[in-house]
Amino acid sequence: MQQWVADIAYETTSGPKRVTESFYLPTVDDVRAAIVKKGGYALKIRPHSRSPLERLLARSTWWQVQLLRGIQFRSTSTSPGVALWKIIQAETNPRRQNILAPAREALARGLGVIDALKALNIFDHGTLAILAGSERANRLAEGIPHAIQSITQKRKNTRAIVGTMSWLGFDVFSIVTSLWAGKDMVLGWFRENPPSDAKEKERFDFVVNNLELTWDILIWSSVAFGVFLAWCVFSFWWNRGKKDWPTAKIVRKIPLIGAYLRDLAFADSMLAAARMLRGKVPIDDTLKQSADASSAPDVAAYWEEASYNLGRGVGLGPALDRAPLTRSERLEIAGLSDLGQVATVMESIAEMRSASAKTKHKLIVWIAFLLTGVFLAIAFGSAIYALTVMNMSMDSMMGGLMQGAL
């Protein structure tokens, strides 16, 4: 399902009339069929694309929170779907109207509020998992505060990481630019003023070559890491809402960061599953919904495998007892059979995973500090080393001048 923009010609009493309309349908053929059904002629059909400013606004967590709060407040007197429809109809900003257009088309076609929110492609899968679980339990208004809390907590984590990386990045950038700007000048001066003694010159050339190699490694490794980091940030921002993409696969292979993302995905999906079970949603639907709402492939595979095993007649506890749950989590869940107990254990696992994610978040920050300290120590050490080389050259020059004076 995606949004399409079509230029359509209609026959009117005053002649042909050209209009532009939007559709939320799976394929181009479905759009053509819908146009023919309305009595029009398709002139041009293209996928809807947001402008960079619209993408920036749609990715804003502040705007996401405001949208969810609007649905929550209006849901006190009407259904969540009608509440979202009223928000869309009341919007007057053209850019926000474009952002909300897929949700409007989804609601117009009779889809539910969760399908409409998914069509917006602005929420991460963890937030959608919480909202979907609450909606399936007919408690969406109660689940929205939990979704907002998840958004704000992730925003705080992101700000902490970005702030730390920005400060450390500034330090590294300052050192690297200094090395880059001064490398040719310093090394050029060294090579223009070598020692006159053959043995000292051999040692001098060895030291200068090692110094040049060290600076090249520092400069180009920092440039490569900076480009990779910038690409990761841009890719995660650009592909927000998607299930998987190449950059996400690469990032998940980084040991600590991959585990951090997995813990966040497990915490969100476990909390959503617990809310669905407490809302009397059938267990099979709960497992499938949790798999669909998870952005981490290994977490989604966990729920899919559990659903498959449950369909084969395996007991509920053994079906859920599998990797990537930890040993303590598996011991808690293996012997369960009552759905009420399962919901309690899932909430407990969600809390433990959230705490584990916070610990890993702090560890990532401290490791970043440590690696930056090592980088700066090497950079400063090489600069001090350069001074010893300069002393070798200066001593040789002074020795030559003294001999010339005598």
XYZ file of C-alpha atoms in Angstrom:
406
model
C 0.000 0.000 0.000
C 1.271 3.443 -0.905
C 0.052 6.864 -1.889
C -0.284 7.820 -5.560
C -0.919 11.177 -7.193
C -2.876 11.080 -10.454
C -3.720 13.685 -13.079
C -7.258 12.862 -14.251
C -9.445 14.203 -17.030
C -13.223 14.273 -16.546
C -15.872 14.976 -19.175
C -18.111 17.840 -18.071
C -20.869 19.871 -19.725
C -18.373 22.685 -20.272
C -15.720 20.401 -21.765
C -12.873 18.279 -20.431
C -11.678 19.162 -16.940
C -8.259 18.218 -15.575
C -7.864 17.598 -11.818
C -5.204 16.134 -9.537
C -6.263 13.551 -6.967
C -4.470 11.270 -4.512
C -5.085 7.548 -3.976
C -3.886 5.104 -1.340
C -3.766 1.755 -3.148
C -1.310 -1.119 -3.697
C -0.432 -0.741 -7.412
C -0.747 1.558 -10.417
C -3.325 -0.813 -11.954
C -5.519 -0.415 -8.870
C -5.307 3.360 -9.275
C -6.319 3.132 -12.953
C -9.252 0.905 -12.030
C -10.381 3.374 -9.353
C -10.168 6.251 -11.863
C -12.200 4.364 -14.471
C -14.777 3.544 -11.815
C -15.134 7.260 -11.103
C -15.652 7.950 -14.813
C -12.320 9.622 -15.447
C -9.324 9.143 -17.741
C -5.856 8.702 -16.231
C -3.372 11.155 -17.740
C -0.438 10.599 -15.405
C 0.092 8.501 -12.288
C 3.130 8.890 -10.051
C 4.085 7.845 -6.521
C 3.625 10.586 -3.958
C 6.951 11.990 -2.787
C 7.416 14.364 0.098
C 9.614 17.420 -0.114
C 12.704 17.553 2.175
C 10.912 20.049 4.436
C 7.885 17.757 4.702
C 10.160 14.829 5.536
C 11.835 16.868 8.255
C 8.469 17.857 9.741
C 7.122 14.306 9.527
C 10.191 12.929 11.326
C 9.766 15.462 14.136
C 9.016 13.654 17.392
C 7.322 16.828 18.661
C 4.775 16.674 15.840
C 4.271 12.925 16.349
C 3.509 13.490 20.033
C 1.076 16.298 19.189
C -0.741 14.063 16.694
C -1.095 11.241 19.229
C -2.273 13.608 21.940
C -4.874 15.018 19.561
C -6.199 11.502 18.929
C -6.220 10.773 22.662
C -8.155 13.924 23.597
C -10.756 13.464 20.852
C -11.150 9.748 21.621
C -12.950 10.587 24.853
C -16.106 11.426 22.892
C -15.680 9.431 19.675
C -13.768 6.510 18.173
C -10.007 6.852 17.484
C -10.580 6.595 13.721
C -13.089 9.438 13.745
C -10.770 11.415 16.015
C -7.925 11.085 13.491
C -10.297 11.991 10.649
C -11.332 15.180 12.478
C -7.672 16.111 13.008
C -6.980 15.649 9.300
C -10.045 17.656 8.283
C -9.156 20.480 10.677
C -5.573 20.796 9.393
C -4.993 23.959 7.342
C -1.221 23.838 6.826
C -0.554 22.592 3.242
C 2.602 20.702 4.177
C 0.903 18.895 7.029
C -2.046 18.162 4.747
C 0.386 16.421 2.378
C 1.883 14.457 5.270
C -1.563 13.406 6.505
C -2.896 12.593 3.024
C -2.045 8.840 3.177
C -3.953 8.519 6.469
C -6.919 10.365 5.001
C -6.979 8.005 2.005
C -6.680 4.946 4.286
C -9.582 6.088 6.470
C -11.661 6.965 3.399
C -11.218 3.375 2.163
C -12.542 2.025 5.473
C -9.234 0.971 7.027
C -8.647 1.251 10.764
C -6.766 3.906 12.698
C -3.613 1.769 13.032
C -3.524 1.180 9.268
C -3.909 4.927 8.789
C -1.031 5.661 11.188
C 1.125 3.067 9.423
C 0.324 4.726 6.098
C 1.855 7.968 7.375
C 5.247 6.222 7.581
C 6.434 8.550 10.369
C 6.327 6.337 13.483
C 8.944 3.731 14.337
C 7.887 0.113 14.685
C 8.172 0.107 18.463
C 5.654 2.928 18.765
C 3.335 1.233 16.275
C 3.616 -2.019 18.249
C 2.401 -0.290 21.417
C -0.433 1.457 19.558
C -1.472 -1.702 17.693
C -1.514 -3.753 20.885
C -3.666 -1.174 22.641
C -6.022 -0.883 19.662
C -6.507 -4.639 19.441
C -7.404 -4.615 23.124
C -9.875 -1.736 22.503
C -7.793 0.524 24.749
C -6.035 2.795 22.296
C -6.660 5.916 24.393
C -4.943 4.193 27.324
C -2.057 3.007 25.160
C -1.261 6.409 23.630
C 0.462 7.723 26.824
C 2.730 4.650 26.768
C 3.529 5.316 23.099
C 4.283 8.966 23.888
C 6.515 7.886 26.773
C 8.360 5.539 24.391
C 8.858 8.351 21.860
C 10.116 10.824 24.467
C 12.452 8.261 26.059
C 13.975 7.376 22.694
C 14.310 11.090 21.958
C 16.203 11.571 25.232
C 18.474 8.620 24.429
C 19.073 9.973 20.943
C 19.851 13.453 22.247
C 22.278 12.044 24.806
C 24.110 10.013 22.168
C 24.082 12.857 19.627
C 25.281 15.373 22.230
C 28.112 13.114 23.353
C 29.131 12.249 19.799
C 28.990 15.913 18.752
C 31.295 17.001 21.568
C 33.736 14.157 20.966
C 33.478 14.673 17.227
C 34.412 18.339 17.645
C 37.541 17.361 19.586
C 38.523 14.792 16.976
C 37.725 17.220 14.136
C 39.935 19.892 15.697
C 42.874 17.504 16.046
C 42.421 15.989 12.582
C 42.181 19.362 10.835
C 45.301 20.499 12.696
C 47.141 17.380 11.580
C 45.850 17.734 8.027
C 46.799 21.405 7.782
C 50.219 21.026 9.401
C 51.301 17.657 8.013
C 52.744 18.888 4.708
C 54.385 21.898 6.335
C 56.000 19.950 9.188
C 57.060 16.939 7.139
C 58.269 19.243 4.355
C 60.444 21.122 6.834
C 61.839 17.851 8.153
C 62.770 16.611 4.685
C 64.355 19.919 3.753
C 66.500 19.932 6.891
C 67.830 16.386 7.406
C 70.855 15.632 9.605
C 74.214 15.694 7.825
C 75.550 12.575 9.509
C 74.721 9.400 7.530
C 73.764 7.288 10.558
C 71.645 10.033 12.059
C 69.997 10.649 8.657
C 69.038 6.978 8.364
C 67.430 7.063 11.804
C 65.878 10.434 11.004
C 64.270 9.143 7.763
C 62.895 6.109 9.595
C 61.299 8.304 12.257
C 59.851 10.779 9.723
C 58.346 7.979 7.606
C 56.716 6.407 10.677
C 55.385 9.800 11.712
C 53.878 10.365 8.273
C 52.289 6.898 8.301
C 50.823 7.502 11.772
C 49.301 10.821 10.751
C 47.885 9.370 7.524
C 46.250 6.536 9.466
C 44.758 8.965 12.004
C 43.463 11.337 9.345
C 41.951 8.833 6.925
C 40.506 6.534 9.597
C 38.753 9.511 11.217
C 37.472 10.703 7.827
C 36.170 7.208 6.984
C 34.483 6.872 10.383
C 32.938 10.350 10.068
C 31.530 9.553 6.624
C 30.153 6.218 7.885
C 28.567 7.857 10.934
C 26.980 10.619 8.837
C 25.659 8.049 6.376
C 24.148 5.953 9.189
C 22.401 8.978 10.709
C 21.020 10.041 7.341
C 19.974 6.507 6.384
C 18.103 5.863 9.659
C 16.369 9.235 9.347
C 15.481 8.713 5.676
C 14.278 5.105 6.067
C 12.367 5.604 9.297
C 9.270 3.416 9.327
C 10.743 0.713 7.065
C 11.251 -2.849 8.212
C 14.817 -3.328 7.060
C 17.432 -1.820 4.758
C 21.197 -2.344 4.097
C 22.495 0.263 6.571
C 20.366 -1.189 9.388
C 21.799 -4.646 8.671
C 25.343 -3.277 8.942
C 24.618 -1.408 12.187
C 23.016 -4.488 13.773
C 26.256 -6.417 13.202
C 28.130 -3.994 15.483
C 28.170 -6.042 18.739
C 27.068 -3.587 21.431
C 24.880 -1.381 19.232
C 23.126 -4.395 17.709
C 22.314 -5.723 21.187
C 21.072 -2.271 22.240
C 18.659 -2.088 19.286
C 17.495 -5.655 19.945
C 16.726 -4.853 23.578
C 14.656 -1.827 22.554
C 12.729 -3.899 19.987
C 12.066 -6.669 22.505
C 10.905 -4.222 25.173
C 8.406 -2.597 22.791
C 7.052 -5.846 21.352
C 6.804 -7.577 24.747
C 4.910 -4.624 26.208
C 2.555 -4.560 23.219
C 1.955 -8.322 23.455
C 1.208 -8.060 27.188
C -1.329 -5.293 26.582
C -3.055 -7.370 23.887
C -3.231 -10.424 26.151
C -4.702 -8.364 28.983
C -7.246 -7.050 26.488
C -8.350 -10.627 25.709
C -6.896 -10.626 22.188
C -6.418 -14.230 20.953
C -2.892 -15.477 21.529
C -2.282 -16.326 17.860
C -3.324 -12.830 16.744
C -1.137 -11.383 19.481
C 1.941 -13.240 18.251
C 1.345 -12.295 14.611
C 0.713 -8.644 15.472
C 3.893 -8.521 17.580
C 5.899 -9.950 14.660
C 4.450 -7.437 12.196
C 5.115 -4.510 14.507
C 8.771 -5.298 15.231
C 11.522 -3.638 13.176
C 14.318 -6.005 14.288
C 14.360 -9.149 12.086
C 15.527 -11.467 14.875
C 12.772 -10.206 17.193
C 10.149 -10.571 14.438
C 11.482 -14.081 13.732
C 11.053 -14.943 17.424
C 7.339 -14.104 17.332
C 6.821 -15.813 13.962
C 8.502 -18.999 15.169
C 6.470 -18.938 18.379
C 3.253 -18.549 16.352
C 4.291 -21.412 14.046
C 5.088 -23.732 16.955
C 1.822 -22.851 18.679
C -0.050 -23.744 15.482
C 1.697 -27.121 15.450
C 0.228 -27.920 18.860
C 3.234 -27.028 20.996
C 2.369 -25.684 24.444
C 2.406 -21.930 25.034
C 5.415 -21.973 27.361
C 7.633 -24.143 25.116
C 6.554 -22.148 22.046
C 7.816 -18.937 23.622
C 10.875 -20.582 25.177
C 13.566 -19.962 22.542
C 16.389 -17.661 21.563
C 17.099 -14.775 21.555
C 15.594 -14.709 25.060
C 18.191 -14.852 27.815
C 18.509 -17.861 30.116
C 16.709 -16.146 33.017
C 13.875 -15.009 30.714
C 13.489 -18.508 29.290
C 13.326 -20.019 32.763
C 10.493 -17.641 33.653
C 8.444 -18.305 30.553
C 9.042 -22.024 29.921
C 6.550 -23.415 32.433
C 3.701 -20.988 31.820
C 0.280 -21.906 30.499
C -2.120 -19.280 31.890
C -2.491 -16.197 29.677
C -2.688 -13.896 32.688
C 0.687 -15.174 33.909
C 2.160 -14.839 30.420
C 1.148 -11.169 30.282
C 2.765 -10.541 33.679
C 5.998 -12.259 32.636
C 6.059 -10.352 29.339
C 5.717 -7.057 31.190
C 8.576 -8.145 33.446
C 10.724 -9.031 30.416
C 9.894 -5.665 28.840
C 11.097 -3.881 31.987
C 14.291 -5.937 32.115
C 14.986 -5.289 28.436
C 14.403 -1.563 28.933
C 16.831 -1.539 31.856
C 19.335 -3.511 29.799
C 18.978 -1.027 26.932
C 19.674 1.880 29.304
C 22.790 0.118 30.587
C 24.029 -0.536 27.065
C 23.283 3.091 26.169
C 25.547 4.307 28.989
C 28.201 1.771 27.999
C 28.139 3.000 24.399
C 28.692 6.566 25.607
C 31.618 5.578 27.860
C 33.230 3.472 25.140
C 32.935 6.455 22.800
C 34.735 8.577 25.412
C 37.427 5.898 25.814
C 38.062 5.473 22.084
C 38.174 9.226 21.606
C 40.672 9.470 24.473
C 42.858 6.828 22.828
C 42.660 8.676 19.495
C 43.587 11.994 21.112
C 46.439 10.347 23.061
C 47.885 8.947 19.836
C 47.482 12.309 18.112
C 49.144 14.254 20.942
C 51.802 11.561 21.332
C 52.666 11.764 17.661
C 52.882 15.560 17.942
C 55.322 15.229 20.863
C 57.196 12.652 18.823
C 57.426 15.212 16.009
C 59.139 17.612 18.420
C 61.835 15.013 19.118
C 62.379 14.696 15.373
C 62.620 18.458 15.131
C 65.202 18.428 17.902
C 67.238 15.877 15.927
C 67.161 18.166 12.890
C 67.896 21.306 14.936
C 70.815 19.616 16.716
C 72.266 18.592 13.361
C 71.847 22.126 11.978
C 73.457 23.689 15.052
C 76.295 21.208 14.884
C 76.888 22.109 11.257
C 76.852 25.823 12.048
C 79.326 25.377 14.917
C 81.702 23.420 12.723
C 81.433 26.089 9.998
C 82.215 28.833 12.558
C 85.292 26.980 13.784
